[in-house]
CSV table of C-alpha atoms in Angstrom, one decimal:
chain,number,residue,atom,x,y,z
A,501,MET,CA,5.9,-10.3,29.0
A,502,ALA,CA,2.1,-10.1,28.6
A,503,GLU,CA,2.5,-9.5,24.8
A,504,SER,CA,4.8,-12.5,24.6
A,505,ALA,CA,2.4,-14.7,26.4
A,506,ALA,CA,-0.5,-13.6,24.1
A,507,CYS,CA,1.6,-14.1,21.0
A,508,PRO,CA,0.2,-16.8,18.7
A,509,ALA,CA,2.3,-19.7,17.3
A,510,PHE,CA,4.4,-18.4,14.4
A,511,GLN,CA,3.4,-19.3,10.9
A,512,LEU,CA,5.8,-18.5,8.1
A,513,GLY,CA,4.0,-16.1,5.7
A,514,GLY,CA,0.9,-16.0,7.9
A,515,ALA,CA,-0.7,-13.1,9.7
A,516,ARG,CA,0.1,-12.6,13.4
A,517,TYR,CA,-3.3,-11.1,14.2
A,518,ASP,CA,-6.7,-12.6,13.7
A,519,GLN,CA,-8.0,-11.6,10.2
A,520,GLY,CA,-11.5,-12.6,11.1
A,521,SER,CA,-12.0,-9.7,13.5
A,522,PHE,CA,-12.0,-5.9,12.9
A,523,PHE,CA,-9.5,-5.4,15.7
A,524,GLY,CA,-7.2,-8.0,14.3
A,525,ARG,CA,-7.3,-6.5,10.8
A,526,LEU,CA,-6.7,-3.0,12.3
A,527,ARG,CA,-3.6,-4.3,14.2
A,528,HIS,CA,-2.4,-5.9,10.9
A,529,PHE,CA,-2.7,-2.6,9.0
A,530,ILE,CA,-0.9,-0.7,11.8
A,531,ALA,CA,1.9,-3.3,11.7
A,532,ILE,CA,2.2,-2.8,7.9
A,533,ILE,CA,2.6,0.9,8.1
A,534,ASP,CA,4.7,1.0,11.2
A,535,PRO,CA,7.4,3.7,10.5
A,536,SER,CA,9.7,2.1,13.1
A,537,THR,CA,10.8,-0.4,10.4
A,538,LEU,CA,12.3,2.5,8.5
A,539,PHE,CA,15.1,2.6,11.1
A,540,VAL,CA,16.0,-1.0,11.0
A,541,SER,CA,19.8,-1.4,10.4
A,542,GLU,CA,21.4,-3.6,7.8
A,543,LYS,CA,22.6,-5.9,10.6
A,544,GLN,CA,19.1,-6.3,12.0
A,545,LEU,CA,17.7,-7.0,8.6
A,546,LYS,CA,20.2,-9.8,7.9
A,547,GLU,CA,19.6,-11.3,11.3
A,548,SER,CA,15.8,-11.3,10.7
A,549,ILE,CA,16.3,-13.0,7.3
A,550,LYS,CA,18.6,-15.6,8.7
A,551,LEU,CA,16.2,-16.3,11.6
A,552,LEU,CA,13.4,-17.0,9.1
A,553,ASP,CA,15.6,-19.1,6.9
A,554,ASP,CA,16.6,-21.2,9.9
A,555,TYR,CA,13.0,-21.7,10.7
A,556,LYS,CA,12.2,-22.6,7.2
A,557,HIS,CA,14.9,-25.2,7.1
A,558,GLY,CA,14.3,-26.6,10.5
A,559,SER,CA,17.6,-25.4,12.0
A,560,LEU,CA,16.3,-22.8,14.4
A,561,SER,CA,18.4,-22.3,17.5
A,562,PRO,CA,16.7,-23.4,20.8
A,563,GLY,CA,15.2,-20.6,22.8
A,564,VAL,CA,13.9,-18.5,19.9
A,565,SER,CA,10.4,-17.3,20.7
A,566,ASP,CA,7.4,-16.9,18.5
A,567,LEU,CA,7.5,-13.2,19.2
A,568,GLN,CA,11.0,-13.0,17.8
A,569,LEU,CA,9.9,-14.8,14.7
A,570,TRP,CA,6.9,-12.5,14.2
A,571,GLU,CA,9.1,-9.5,14.6
A,572,ALA,CA,11.7,-10.9,12.1
A,573,GLN,CA,8.9,-11.5,9.5
A,574,LYS,CA,7.5,-8.0,10.0
A,575,ILE,CA,11.0,-6.5,9.4
A,576,LYS,CA,11.6,-8.6,6.3
A,577,GLN,CA,8.1,-8.0,4.8
A,578,ALA,CA,8.5,-4.2,5.4
A,579,ILE,CA,11.8,-4.0,3.6
A,580,ILE,CA,12.3,-6.8,1.1
A,581,HIS,CA,10.1,-7.3,-2.0
A,582,PRO,CA,8.8,-10.9,-1.8
A,583,ASP,CA,9.1,-11.6,-5.5
A,584,THR,CA,12.4,-9.8,-6.4
A,585,GLY,CA,14.1,-10.3,-3.1
A,586,GLU,CA,15.4,-6.7,-3.3
A,587,LYS,CA,15.1,-3.9,-0.8
A,588,ILE,CA,12.3,-1.5,-1.5
A,589,PHE,CA,13.4,2.2,-1.7
A,590,MET,CA,12.5,3.7,1.7
A,591,PRO,CA,10.0,6.4,0.6
A,592,PHE,CA,8.0,3.8,-1.4
A,593,ARG,CA,7.7,1.2,1.4
A,594,MET,CA,4.3,0.8,3.0
A,595,SER,CA,6.0,1.8,6.3
A,596,GLY,CA,7.0,5.1,4.6
A,597,TYR,CA,3.6,5.9,3.3
A,598,VAL,CA,2.6,8.1,6.3
A,599,PRO,CA,5.8,10.0,7.0
A,600,PHE,CA,6.6,10.6,3.3
A,601,GLY,CA,3.0,11.3,2.3
A,602,THR,CA,2.1,13.7,5.1
A,603,PRO,CA,3.7,16.8,3.5
A,604,ILE,CA,1.7,16.1,0.4
A,605,VAL,CA,-1.5,15.9,2.4
A,606,ILE,CA,-0.7,19.2,3.9
A,607,GLY,CA,-0.1,20.7,0.5
A,608,LEU,CA,-3.5,19.3,-0.8
A,609,LEU,CA,-5.3,21.0,2.1
A,610,LEU,CA,-3.6,24.4,1.8
A,611,PRO,CA,-6.3,27.2,1.5
A,612,ASN,CA,-6.6,29.6,-1.4
A,613,GLN,CA,-5.1,27.2,-3.9
A,614,THR,CA,-4.3,28.6,-7.4
A,615,VAL,CA,-4.8,26.5,-10.5
A,616,LEU,CA,-1.0,26.0,-10.7
A,617,SER,CA,-0.6,24.9,-7.0
A,618,THR,CA,-3.6,22.5,-7.4
A,619,ILE,CA,-1.9,20.9,-10.4
A,620,ILE,CA,1.5,20.6,-8.6
A,621,TRP,CA,0.1,19.0,-5.4
A,622,GLN,CA,-2.1,16.6,-7.3
A,623,TRP,CA,0.8,15.7,-9.5
A,624,LEU,CA,3.1,15.1,-6.5
A,625,ASN,CA,0.4,13.0,-4.8
A,626,GLN,CA,-0.2,10.7,-7.8
A,627,SER,CA,3.5,10.5,-8.4
A,628,HIS,CA,4.1,9.2,-4.9
A,629,ASN,CA,1.1,6.8,-5.3
A,630,ALA,CA,2.4,5.5,-8.6
A,631,CYS,CA,5.9,4.9,-7.1
A,632,VAL,CA,4.5,3.1,-4.2
A,633,ASN,CA,2.3,0.9,-6.5
A,634,TYR,CA,5.3,0.2,-8.7
A,635,ALA,CA,7.7,-0.6,-5.9
A,636,ASN,CA,5.2,-3.0,-4.3
A,637,ARG,CA,4.0,-4.5,-7.6
A,638,ASN,CA,3.4,-8.1,-8.4
A,639,ALA,CA,6.7,-9.2,-9.9
A,640,THR,CA,6.0,-12.9,-10.6
A,641,LYS,CA,5.2,-12.1,-14.2
A,642,PRO,CA,6.9,-9.5,-16.4
A,643,THR,CA,4.9,-6.4,-17.0
A,644,PRO,CA,5.7,-3.8,-19.7
A,645,THR,CA,6.9,-0.5,-18.4
A,646,SER,CA,4.3,1.1,-20.7
A,647,LYS,CA,1.5,-0.3,-18.5
A,648,PHE,CA,2.8,1.5,-15.5
A,649,LEU,CA,3.3,4.7,-17.5
A,650,GLN,CA,-0.3,4.5,-18.7
A,651,GLY,CA,-1.5,4.1,-15.1
A,652,TYR,CA,0.6,7.1,-14.0
A,653,VAL,CA,-0.5,9.4,-16.8
A,654,GLY,CA,-4.2,8.3,-16.3
A,655,ALA,CA,-4.1,8.9,-12.6
A,656,VAL,CA,-2.4,12.3,-12.8
A,657,SER,CA,-4.7,13.4,-15.6
A,658,SER,CA,-7.9,12.3,-13.8
A,659,ALA,CA,-6.8,13.9,-10.5
A,660,VAL,CA,-5.8,17.2,-12.0
A,661,SER,CA,-8.8,17.4,-14.3
A,662,ILE,CA,-11.3,16.8,-11.5
A,663,ALA,CA,-9.6,19.0,-8.9
A,664,VAL,CA,-9.1,22.0,-11.3
A,665,GLY,CA,-12.6,21.5,-12.8
A,666,LEU,CA,-14.3,21.5,-9.4
A,667,ASN,CA,-12.3,24.5,-8.2
A,668,VAL,CA,-13.3,26.5,-11.3
A,669,LEU,CA,-17.0,25.6,-10.8
A,670,ILE,CA,-16.9,26.6,-7.2
A,671,GLN,CA,-15.3,29.9,-8.0
A,672,LYS,CA,-18.0,30.6,-10.5
A,673,ALA,CA,-20.8,29.7,-8.0
A,674,ASN,CA,-21.7,33.3,-7.0
A,675,LYS,CA,-24.7,32.1,-4.9
A,676,LEU,CA,-22.4,30.5,-2.4
A,677,SER,CA,-21.2,32.4,0.6
A,678,PRO,CA,-17.4,32.8,1.1
A,679,ALA,CA,-17.5,30.4,4.1
A,680,THR,CA,-19.5,27.7,2.2
A,681,ARG,CA,-17.2,28.1,-0.7
A,682,MET,CA,-14.1,27.6,1.5
A,683,ILE,CA,-15.6,24.5,3.1
A,684,ILE,CA,-16.4,22.9,-0.3
A,685,GLN,CA,-12.9,23.8,-1.7
A,686,ARG,CA,-11.4,21.9,1.2
A,687,LEU,CA,-13.3,18.8,0.1
A,688,VAL,CA,-12.3,19.0,-3.5
A,689,PRO,CA,-9.1,16.8,-3.1
A,690,PHE,CA,-11.2,13.9,-2.0
A,691,PRO,CA,-13.1,13.1,-5.3
A,692,ALA,CA,-9.9,14.0,-7.2
A,693,VAL,CA,-7.6,11.7,-5.2
A,694,ALA,CA,-10.2,8.9,-4.9
A,695,SER,CA,-10.9,8.7,-8.6
A,696,ALA,CA,-7.3,8.9,-9.4
A,697,ASN,CA,-6.4,6.1,-7.0
A,698,ILE,CA,-9.0,3.8,-8.8
A,699,CYS,CA,-7.5,4.7,-12.1
A,700,ASN,CA,-4.0,4.3,-10.9
A,701,VAL,CA,-4.5,0.8,-9.4
A,702,GLY,CA,-6.7,-0.4,-12.3
A,703,LEU,CA,-4.3,0.7,-15.1
A,704,MET,CA,-1.0,-0.2,-13.3
A,705,ARG,CA,-2.4,-3.7,-12.5
A,706,HIS,CA,-4.1,-4.4,-15.7
A,707,ASN,CA,-1.6,-7.1,-16.5
A,708,GLU,CA,-2.4,-8.9,-13.2
A,709,LEU,CA,-6.2,-8.6,-13.8
A,710,SER,CA,-5.9,-10.0,-17.4
A,711,GLU,CA,-3.4,-12.8,-16.7
A,712,GLY,CA,-4.0,-13.6,-13.0
A,713,ILE,CA,-1.5,-13.9,-10.1
A,714,ASP,CA,0.1,-16.9,-8.4
A,715,VAL,CA,-1.8,-18.6,-5.6
A,716,LEU,CA,-0.3,-20.7,-2.9
A,717,ASP,CA,-1.5,-23.6,-0.8
A,718,ASN,CA,-1.1,-23.7,3.0
A,719,ASN,CA,2.5,-24.9,2.7
A,720,GLY,CA,3.5,-21.9,0.5
A,721,ASN,CA,3.7,-23.8,-2.7
A,722,VAL,CA,2.5,-22.2,-6.0
A,723,VAL,CA,-0.4,-24.2,-7.2
A,724,GLY,CA,-1.5,-22.0,-10.2
A,725,SER,CA,-2.6,-18.6,-11.4
A,726,SER,CA,-5.9,-17.0,-10.7
A,727,LYS,CA,-7.7,-14.0,-12.1
A,728,ILE,CA,-10.2,-14.2,-9.2
A,729,ALA,CA,-7.4,-13.7,-6.7
A,730,ALA,CA,-6.1,-10.8,-8.8
A,731,ARG,CA,-9.5,-9.1,-8.8
A,732,HIS,CA,-9.7,-9.8,-5.0
A,733,ALA,CA,-6.3,-8.2,-4.4
A,734,ALA,CA,-7.1,-5.2,-6.6
A,735,LEU,CA,-10.4,-4.5,-4.9
A,736,SER,CA,-8.8,-4.9,-1.5
A,737,ALA,CA,-6.4,-2.2,-2.5
A,738,VAL,CA,-8.8,0.2,-4.2
A,739,GLN,CA,-11.6,0.2,-1.6
A,740,PRO,CA,-9.6,1.3,1.4
A,741,GLN,CA,-7.6,3.8,-0.7
A,742,THR,CA,-10.8,5.3,-1.9
A,743,VAL,CA,-12.3,5.7,1.5
A,744,ALA,CA,-9.0,6.8,3.1
A,745,ALA,CA,-7.8,8.9,0.2
A,746,HIS,CA,-8.4,12.3,2.0
A,747,PRO,CA,-7.7,13.6,4.5
A,748,GLN,CA,-6.5,10.3,6.0
A,749,ARG,CA,-4.3,9.5,3.1
A,750,GLY,CA,-1.9,7.9,5.6
A,751,VAL,CA,-4.1,4.9,6.0
A,752,PRO,CA,-3.5,2.9,2.8
A,753,GLY,CA,-5.1,-0.2,1.6
A,754,ASP,CA,-3.6,-3.5,2.4
A,755,LEU,CA,-1.2,-3.2,-0.6
A,756,ARG,CA,1.7,-5.0,1.0
A,757,PRO,CA,0.1,-8.4,1.6
A,758,LEU,CA,-2.5,-8.3,-1.1
A,759,ALA,CA,-1.3,-6.2,-3.9
A,760,ALA,CA,2.4,-6.5,-3.6
A,761,CYS,CA,3.3,-9.9,-2.4
A,762,GLY,CA,2.5,-11.4,-5.8
A,763,HIS,CA,1.3,-14.6,-4.2
A,764,GLN,CA,-2.1,-15.3,-2.8
A,765,PRO,CA,-3.2,-18.1,-0.4
A,766,VAL,CA,-5.9,-20.1,-2.2
A,767,PRO,CA,-9.3,-18.6,-1.2
A,768,PRO,CA,-12.4,-20.8,-1.2
A,769,ASP,CA,-13.9,-19.0,-4.2
A,770,VAL,CA,-10.9,-19.3,-6.5
A,771,SER,CA,-11.8,-21.5,-9.4
A,772,ASP,CA,-9.8,-20.2,-12.4
């Protein structure tokens, strides 16, 4: 009851929590990666979509609360791609980022890694990242598949090269004690994954950065295309991923509302 009383007035396409405060943004991220939406039934999904459609067309049944509308929007945004209207494959949803990514994190942190195991775990990590980026891509404009393949190859190559290279250097550092060497080896996945994430997002979203993405007014109407909004979305995805790449890989950047939704509310600095 307390949560219902504190629930803000519903805004279609808006954020439930105050984005002007750290705590509000934190709650927003937690809602995005909430794994409970993975267990939503088909019936619940259809009911949520219908509830939002009724609200949009002004035919909402009496007694429907703001909390119900916010929960319905959370479910729809977690499962349905906003541009294609299709369901996102469960392992590649933002809500699946933690449960499906955790085994890979464990693999990256395994001690006494060989060159082969390093390559395999870095490949699995970047394959998962690439699939998440593709599944949550901006789909308002057609993008050649070759662009996504370039991003995938670039990310895997950079991650494997850095991880293997650093491991080889550490093994040849005879002046380091075994304990120091082990600690440094545990940190190797961070620069490898962080640099690969930057490469992955940059290459896979090159088309958005060069052509811009759709921007919306406060009523949800498309008012044009902006490269500034595209850069803002890309940076918003890259920065948190870089910081949280390892070992907290399960805290992704705000890919869903910024990188994936394909539409951006018009920010004050958008001028192209």
